[in-house]
Amino acid sequence: MYRKVAAALAVGLLAASMAACGDGGKGTDTPKDDGKITLGFSQVGAESGWRTANTKSIQESAAAAGYELKFSDAQGKQENQIKALRSFIAQKVDVIAFSPVVESGWDTVLKEAKDAGIPVILTDRAVDSADKTLYKTFIGSDFVKEGVVSGEWLVKQYEGKTDPVNIVELQGTTGSAPANDRKKGFADAIAKAPNLKIIASQSGDFTRAGGKQVMEAFLKAHKDIDVLFAHNDDMGLGALEAIEAAGKKPGTDITIITIDAVKDGMQALADGKFNFIAECSPLLGPQLMDLVKKVKNGEAVEPRIVTNETTFTQEQAKAALPDRKY
Ligand code: AHR
């Protein structure tokens, strides 16, 4: 009698555990469908003030939308991002979004996501994959335009002058979309004024420490720097320290142009230490969450969504600073 009851209980327990798997007992790890959207997000890292604000925007917006967010920090390494994407695929998340550290090398893992039926959204940075069906949409800034408006502003400052203007450039992370695009946009814009020349250009990896270190080397190698174009505020802020340590006045002895317009950058601009900033908004979270819902539901989305952005002079920074959110 006892044996019969025990056997019946064991069968019942087995059936219950198979039902909990939700996969008809095939032993796969299909999550239960509780109607909640699960988003896997792979972030570049925490290299800049911009990135910190971007992470906050994504985490807060996911919580506000009621999504389950699986967040992974790649610490600036593509291999970590590929691992994270594969882990999201294995966990059968509903949607994957990521901000690619660099532009190339994504086809294989994106194909794996596509084969698993998981839609992918590119956030902030692009990939150079020829197959555009590997992702649903790309939401983020127009980095080329940011370089162009920075270059155009500079050309205007030297209008009517023919003396040589020596520019040094602090590039973002080598191989990343913002570094490639901002470099190109700026170079194209200043090509209209042949006296404006980039005399040195090197990566500071989008960090303050990198910006400081490379600027120190620039200052040692070139006595006659007129302009610094930094691909983000953080590198510009690091460079400020190097310029001041070299006994020069940033914003006066060396004209400084940066990109992002985070609070610290805007403060430097308002204080007269920077001269011009092209904005790059990190507040992508709310729009990203809308897109996640749409692609999860199989709705059509625009293949490219460009963020609205502006530029700031010193006077404009003074006016905007009190309301700056990040
Ligand atoms: O991809 C956006 C860029 O990455 C930001 O301009 C920079 O600050 C960040 O690290």
Short mmCIF file of C-alpha atoms and ligand atoms in Angstrom, two decimals:
data_model
loop_
_atom_site.label_atom_id
_atom_site.label_comp_id
_atom_site.label_asym_id
_atom_site.label_seq_id
_atom_site.Cartn_x
_atom_site.Cartn_y
_atom_site.Cartn_z
CA MET A 1 0.00 0.00 0.00
CA TYR A 2 2.75 2.43 1.09
CA ARG A 3 4.72 1.55 -2.06
CA LYS A 4 1.71 2.32 -4.28
CA VAL A 5 1.16 5.74 -2.63
CA ALA A 6 4.89 6.61 -2.92
CA ALA A 7 4.92 5.63 -6.61
CA ALA A 8 1.81 7.73 -7.32
CA LEU A 9 3.39 10.72 -5.53
CA ALA A 10 6.62 10.37 -7.53
CA VAL A 11 4.71 10.30 -10.84
CA GLY A 12 2.72 13.37 -9.73
CA LEU A 13 5.85 15.26 -8.76
CA LEU A 14 7.54 14.44 -12.07
CA ALA A 15 4.50 15.62 -14.03
CA ALA A 16 4.39 18.85 -12.03
CA SER A 17 8.07 19.58 -12.60
CA MET A 18 7.71 18.92 -16.35
CA ALA A 19 4.77 21.32 -16.49
CA ALA A 20 6.84 23.95 -14.66
CA CYS A 21 9.51 23.62 -17.39
CA GLY A 22 6.77 24.71 -19.79
CA ASP A 23 8.36 22.77 -22.59
CA GLY A 24 6.33 19.58 -22.56
CA GLY A 25 9.10 17.89 -20.62
CA LYS A 26 11.72 18.13 -23.37
CA GLY A 27 14.21 19.39 -20.77
CA THR A 28 14.92 22.79 -22.39
CA ASP A 29 14.92 25.98 -20.31
CA THR A 30 11.99 27.84 -21.89
CA PRO A 31 10.94 30.51 -19.36
CA LYS A 32 7.30 30.54 -18.26
CA ASP A 33 5.30 33.05 -20.26
CA ASP A 34 4.02 35.45 -17.61
CA GLY A 35 3.42 38.24 -20.15
CA LYS A 36 6.41 40.21 -18.84
CA ILE A 37 8.94 41.29 -21.46
CA THR A 38 12.51 40.18 -20.80
CA LEU A 39 15.14 42.46 -22.31
CA GLY A 40 18.81 41.51 -22.50
CA PHE A 41 20.98 44.63 -22.69
CA SER A 42 24.73 44.62 -23.22
CA GLN A 43 26.38 47.93 -22.35
CA VAL A 44 29.82 49.09 -23.54
CA GLY A 45 31.13 49.80 -20.03
CA ALA A 46 31.41 52.82 -17.75
CA GLU A 47 34.06 54.81 -19.61
CA SER A 48 32.44 58.25 -19.46
CA GLY A 49 29.85 60.49 -17.84
CA TRP A 50 27.77 59.98 -20.97
CA ARG A 51 27.82 56.20 -20.49
CA THR A 52 26.79 56.46 -16.83
CA ALA A 53 23.81 58.64 -17.82
CA ASN A 54 22.91 56.22 -20.63
CA THR A 55 22.96 53.19 -18.29
CA LYS A 56 20.76 55.05 -15.79
CA SER A 57 18.29 56.00 -18.53
CA ILE A 58 18.03 52.37 -19.73
CA GLN A 59 17.69 50.87 -16.25
CA GLU A 60 15.11 53.40 -15.10
CA SER A 61 13.06 53.16 -18.30
CA ALA A 62 13.03 49.34 -18.21
CA ALA A 63 11.79 49.44 -14.60
CA ALA A 64 9.14 52.04 -15.47
CA ALA A 65 7.94 49.89 -18.40
CA GLY A 66 7.74 46.83 -16.12
CA TYR A 67 10.27 44.81 -18.13
CA GLU A 68 12.67 42.32 -16.69
CA LEU A 69 16.10 43.73 -17.58
CA LYS A 70 19.11 41.45 -17.83
CA PHE A 71 21.93 44.01 -17.85
CA SER A 72 25.51 43.15 -18.70
CA ASP A 73 28.56 45.46 -18.59
CA ALA A 74 31.18 44.52 -21.22
CA GLN A 75 33.93 46.60 -19.61
CA GLY A 76 34.97 47.90 -23.02
CA LYS A 77 35.63 44.45 -24.52
CA GLN A 78 33.93 43.07 -27.59
CA GLU A 79 34.53 39.46 -26.47
CA ASN A 80 32.54 40.17 -23.28
CA GLN A 81 29.68 41.56 -25.37
CA ILE A 82 29.63 38.51 -27.63
CA LYS A 83 29.53 36.27 -24.52
CA ALA A 84 26.67 38.35 -23.07
CA LEU A 85 24.69 38.15 -26.32
CA ARG A 86 25.15 34.35 -26.43
CA SER A 87 24.01 34.11 -22.82
CA PHE A 88 20.87 36.17 -23.64
CA ILE A 89 20.17 33.80 -26.54
CA ALA A 90 20.59 30.75 -24.26
CA GLN A 91 18.23 32.32 -21.72
CA LYS A 92 15.67 32.93 -24.50
CA VAL A 93 15.11 36.59 -23.69
CA ASP A 94 12.34 38.29 -25.70
CA VAL A 95 14.52 41.06 -27.15
CA ILE A 96 18.26 41.83 -27.19
CA ALA A 97 19.54 45.42 -27.29
CA PHE A 98 23.18 46.43 -27.21
CA SER A 99 25.58 49.29 -27.75
CA PRO A 100 28.46 47.76 -29.73
CA VAL A 101 31.96 48.56 -28.44
CA VAL A 102 33.30 48.51 -32.02
CA GLU A 103 31.66 48.47 -35.45
CA SER A 104 32.89 45.21 -36.97
CA GLY A 105 32.82 41.52 -36.09
CA TRP A 106 29.17 41.02 -35.21
CA ASP A 107 27.74 38.96 -38.06
CA THR A 108 28.12 35.50 -36.49
CA VAL A 109 26.50 36.28 -33.14
CA LEU A 110 23.77 38.39 -34.75
CA LYS A 111 22.97 35.47 -37.03
CA GLU A 112 22.71 33.21 -33.98
CA ALA A 113 20.15 35.61 -32.45
CA LYS A 114 18.22 35.75 -35.71
CA ASP A 115 18.18 31.95 -36.01
CA ALA A 116 16.88 31.76 -32.42
CA GLY A 117 14.06 34.14 -33.39
CA ILE A 118 15.21 36.88 -30.97
CA PRO A 119 14.94 40.41 -32.38
CA VAL A 120 17.96 42.68 -31.88
CA ILE A 121 17.99 46.48 -31.48
CA LEU A 122 21.20 48.47 -31.90
CA THR A 123 21.38 51.24 -29.32
CA ASP A 124 23.66 54.28 -29.51
CA ARG A 125 26.31 52.73 -31.82
CA ALA A 126 26.13 51.06 -35.23
CA VAL A 127 27.64 47.85 -36.61
CA ASP A 128 29.07 47.55 -40.13
CA SER A 129 27.21 44.31 -41.04
CA ALA A 130 26.16 44.29 -44.69
CA ASP A 131 23.11 42.16 -43.84
CA LYS A 132 20.63 44.69 -42.43
CA THR A 133 18.15 41.92 -41.55
CA LEU A 134 20.41 40.92 -38.62
CA TYR A 135 18.84 43.67 -36.51
CA LYS A 136 15.46 45.37 -36.43
CA THR A 137 16.46 48.99 -35.93
CA PHE A 138 19.25 51.29 -34.83
CA ILE A 139 18.43 54.10 -32.42
CA GLY A 140 21.06 56.73 -31.66
CA SER A 141 22.80 59.95 -32.64
CA ASP A 142 24.12 61.01 -36.01
CA PHE A 143 27.82 60.93 -35.11
CA VAL A 144 28.97 62.19 -38.52
CA LYS A 145 26.77 65.27 -38.07
CA GLU A 146 28.28 65.89 -34.62
CA GLY A 147 31.72 66.01 -36.26
CA VAL A 148 30.44 68.22 -39.07
CA VAL A 149 28.82 70.84 -36.81
CA SER A 150 31.99 70.93 -34.67
CA GLY A 151 34.16 71.51 -37.75
CA GLU A 152 31.79 74.10 -39.20
CA TRP A 153 31.83 76.09 -35.97
CA LEU A 154 35.64 76.11 -36.05
CA VAL A 155 35.79 77.17 -39.71
CA LYS A 156 33.54 80.13 -38.80
CA GLN A 157 35.87 81.24 -36.00
CA TYR A 158 38.71 81.63 -38.49
CA GLU A 159 36.69 83.08 -41.36
CA GLY A 160 38.72 85.52 -43.46
CA LYS A 161 42.01 84.42 -41.84
CA THR A 162 44.72 82.53 -43.66
CA ASP A 163 47.33 81.92 -40.94
CA PRO A 164 47.90 78.22 -40.19
CA VAL A 165 45.68 76.79 -37.44
CA ASN A 166 47.12 73.69 -35.74
CA ILE A 167 44.54 71.22 -34.49
CA VAL A 168 45.09 68.17 -32.29
CA GLU A 169 42.40 65.50 -32.12
CA LEU A 170 41.56 63.14 -29.26
CA GLN A 171 39.74 60.21 -30.84
CA GLY A 172 37.30 57.92 -29.08
CA THR A 173 37.75 54.15 -28.80
CA THR A 174 39.55 52.82 -31.88
CA GLY A 175 37.13 51.11 -34.26
CA SER A 176 34.00 52.44 -32.54
CA ALA A 177 31.27 54.09 -34.61
CA PRO A 178 31.46 57.46 -32.78
CA ALA A 179 35.24 57.65 -33.23
CA ASN A 180 35.08 56.74 -36.93
CA ASP A 181 32.14 59.01 -37.71
CA ARG A 182 33.12 62.07 -35.68
CA LYS A 183 36.61 61.96 -37.17
CA LYS A 184 35.20 61.81 -40.68
CA GLY A 185 32.56 64.53 -40.15
CA PHE A 186 35.07 66.94 -38.61
CA ALA A 187 37.74 66.32 -41.29
CA ASP A 188 35.18 66.88 -44.08
CA ALA A 189 33.97 70.15 -42.53
CA ILE A 190 37.41 71.70 -41.99
CA ALA A 191 38.56 70.67 -45.48
CA LYS A 192 36.82 73.87 -46.66
CA ALA A 193 39.50 75.94 -44.89
CA PRO A 194 42.94 74.74 -46.07
CA ASN A 195 44.78 76.65 -43.30
CA LEU A 196 43.06 74.44 -40.67
CA LYS A 197 45.24 71.35 -40.23
CA ILE A 198 45.06 68.32 -37.93
CA ILE A 199 48.71 67.98 -36.83
CA ALA A 200 48.17 65.04 -34.44
CA SER A 201 45.34 62.58 -33.82
CA GLN A 202 45.28 59.75 -31.31
CA SER A 203 42.81 57.70 -29.27
CA GLY A 204 42.14 58.59 -25.64
CA ASP A 205 39.56 55.76 -25.46
CA PHE A 206 36.73 58.14 -24.42
CA THR A 207 38.15 58.38 -20.85
CA ARG A 208 39.43 61.31 -18.78
CA ALA A 209 42.66 59.47 -17.98
CA GLY A 210 43.20 58.71 -21.67
CA GLY A 211 42.49 62.33 -22.65
CA LYS A 212 44.96 63.65 -20.09
CA GLN A 213 47.71 61.22 -21.03
CA VAL A 214 47.46 61.80 -24.79
CA MET A 215 47.17 65.59 -24.39
CA GLU A 216 50.34 65.59 -22.27
CA ALA A 217 52.12 63.84 -25.13
CA PHE A 218 50.66 66.27 -27.70
CA LEU A 219 51.83 69.26 -25.65
CA LYS A 220 55.34 67.84 -25.38
CA ALA A 221 55.56 67.12 -29.10
CA HIS A 222 53.94 70.34 -30.40
CA LYS A 223 54.63 73.81 -29.03
CA ASP A 224 52.11 75.48 -31.32
CA ILE A 225 48.69 73.86 -30.67
CA ASP A 226 45.80 76.25 -31.43
CA VAL A 227 42.79 73.92 -31.19
CA LEU A 228 41.80 70.67 -29.50
CA PHE A 229 38.95 68.61 -30.95
CA ALA A 230 38.02 65.89 -28.41
CA HIS A 231 35.50 63.22 -29.41
CA ASN A 232 33.84 63.49 -25.98
CA ASP A 233 33.63 65.73 -22.91
CA ASP A 234 35.51 63.33 -20.66
CA MET A 235 38.65 63.31 -22.81
CA GLY A 236 38.36 67.11 -23.08
CA LEU A 237 38.15 67.34 -19.28
CA GLY A 238 41.25 65.16 -18.89
CA ALA A 239 43.05 67.30 -21.48
CA LEU A 240 42.17 70.45 -19.47
CA GLU A 241 44.31 69.17 -16.62
CA ALA A 242 47.25 68.56 -18.97
CA ILE A 243 46.87 72.02 -20.55
CA GLU A 244 46.73 73.79 -17.20
CA ALA A 245 49.70 71.77 -15.91
CA ALA A 246 51.63 72.93 -18.99
CA GLY A 247 50.97 76.55 -17.93
CA LYS A 248 48.42 77.28 -20.67
CA LYS A 249 44.89 78.63 -20.36
CA PRO A 250 42.27 76.23 -21.80
CA GLY A 251 39.60 78.01 -23.82
CA THR A 252 41.94 80.98 -24.42
CA ASP A 253 45.40 79.73 -25.42
CA ILE A 254 43.88 76.58 -26.88
CA THR A 255 40.35 76.53 -28.30
CA ILE A 256 38.55 73.39 -27.14
CA ILE A 257 35.68 71.66 -28.95
CA THR A 258 34.09 68.53 -27.49
CA ILE A 259 31.03 66.30 -27.96
CA ASP A 260 28.34 65.08 -25.50
CA ALA A 261 27.28 68.05 -23.30
CA VAL A 262 27.18 66.17 -19.99
CA LYS A 263 27.02 68.40 -16.89
CA ASP A 264 30.79 68.49 -16.25
CA GLY A 265 31.44 69.40 -19.88
CA MET A 266 28.76 72.08 -19.81
CA GLN A 267 30.29 73.48 -16.61
CA ALA A 268 33.70 73.73 -18.30
CA LEU A 269 32.02 75.47 -21.24
CA ALA A 270 30.16 77.91 -18.99
CA ASP A 271 33.44 78.58 -17.14
CA GLY A 272 35.16 79.52 -20.42
CA LYS A 273 37.49 76.48 -20.42
CA PHE A 274 35.74 74.81 -23.37
CA ASN A 275 34.59 76.83 -26.40
CA PHE A 276 31.95 74.69 -28.11
CA ILE A 277 30.09 71.41 -27.51
CA ALA A 278 28.04 69.36 -29.97
CA GLU A 279 25.37 67.53 -28.00
CA CYS A 280 25.01 63.72 -28.00
CA SER A 281 22.05 62.66 -25.90
CA PRO A 282 22.41 59.57 -23.68
CA LEU A 283 18.72 59.56 -22.72
CA LEU A 284 17.76 56.73 -25.05
CA GLY A 285 15.88 54.63 -22.49
CA PRO A 286 12.23 55.67 -23.02
CA GLN A 287 12.39 55.39 -26.84
CA LEU A 288 14.25 52.10 -26.58
CA MET A 289 11.54 50.59 -24.36
CA ASP A 290 8.84 51.55 -26.89
CA LEU A 291 10.84 49.87 -29.64
CA VAL A 292 11.36 46.76 -27.52
CA LYS A 293 7.61 46.37 -27.10
CA LYS A 294 6.99 46.88 -30.80
CA VAL A 295 9.58 44.38 -32.04
CA LYS A 296 8.47 41.86 -29.42
CA ASN A 297 4.93 42.16 -30.80
CA GLY A 298 6.16 41.83 -34.37
CA GLU A 299 5.18 45.42 -35.27
CA ALA A 300 7.09 47.26 -38.01
CA VAL A 301 9.63 49.86 -36.84
CA GLU A 302 11.73 52.43 -38.69
CA PRO A 303 15.16 50.94 -39.52
CA ARG A 304 16.98 54.08 -38.28
CA ILE A 305 15.86 56.42 -35.50
CA VAL A 306 18.05 59.50 -35.06
CA THR A 307 18.17 61.30 -31.73
CA ASN A 308 17.32 65.04 -31.60
CA GLU A 309 20.35 67.09 -30.66
CA THR A 310 21.70 70.64 -30.52
CA THR A 311 24.99 72.53 -29.98
CA PHE A 312 26.18 74.86 -27.22
CA THR A 313 28.36 77.96 -27.08
CA GLN A 314 29.64 79.33 -23.75
CA GLU A 315 26.65 81.65 -23.35
CA GLN A 316 24.18 78.91 -24.22
CA ALA A 317 25.82 76.56 -21.70
CA LYS A 318 25.40 79.14 -18.92
CA ALA A 319 21.68 79.34 -19.71
CA ALA A 320 21.17 75.56 -20.04
CA LEU A 321 23.20 74.38 -17.05
CA PRO A 322 20.60 74.84 -14.26
CA ASP A 323 18.17 72.47 -16.03
CA ARG A 324 20.73 69.96 -17.29
CA LYS A 325 19.54 66.46 -16.38
CA TYR A 326 22.84 64.58 -16.74
O1 AHR B 1 28.73 56.14 -28.13
C1 AHR B 1 28.59 57.37 -27.51
C2 AHR B 1 29.90 57.82 -26.97
O2 AHR B 1 30.43 56.86 -26.08
C3 AHR B 1 29.87 59.09 -26.16
O3 AHR B 1 30.02 60.24 -26.91
C4 AHR B 1 31.05 58.90 -25.28
O4 AHR B 1 31.14 59.81 -24.22
C5 AHR B 1 30.82 57.51 -24.89
O5 AHR B 1 31.76 56.91 -24.16
#
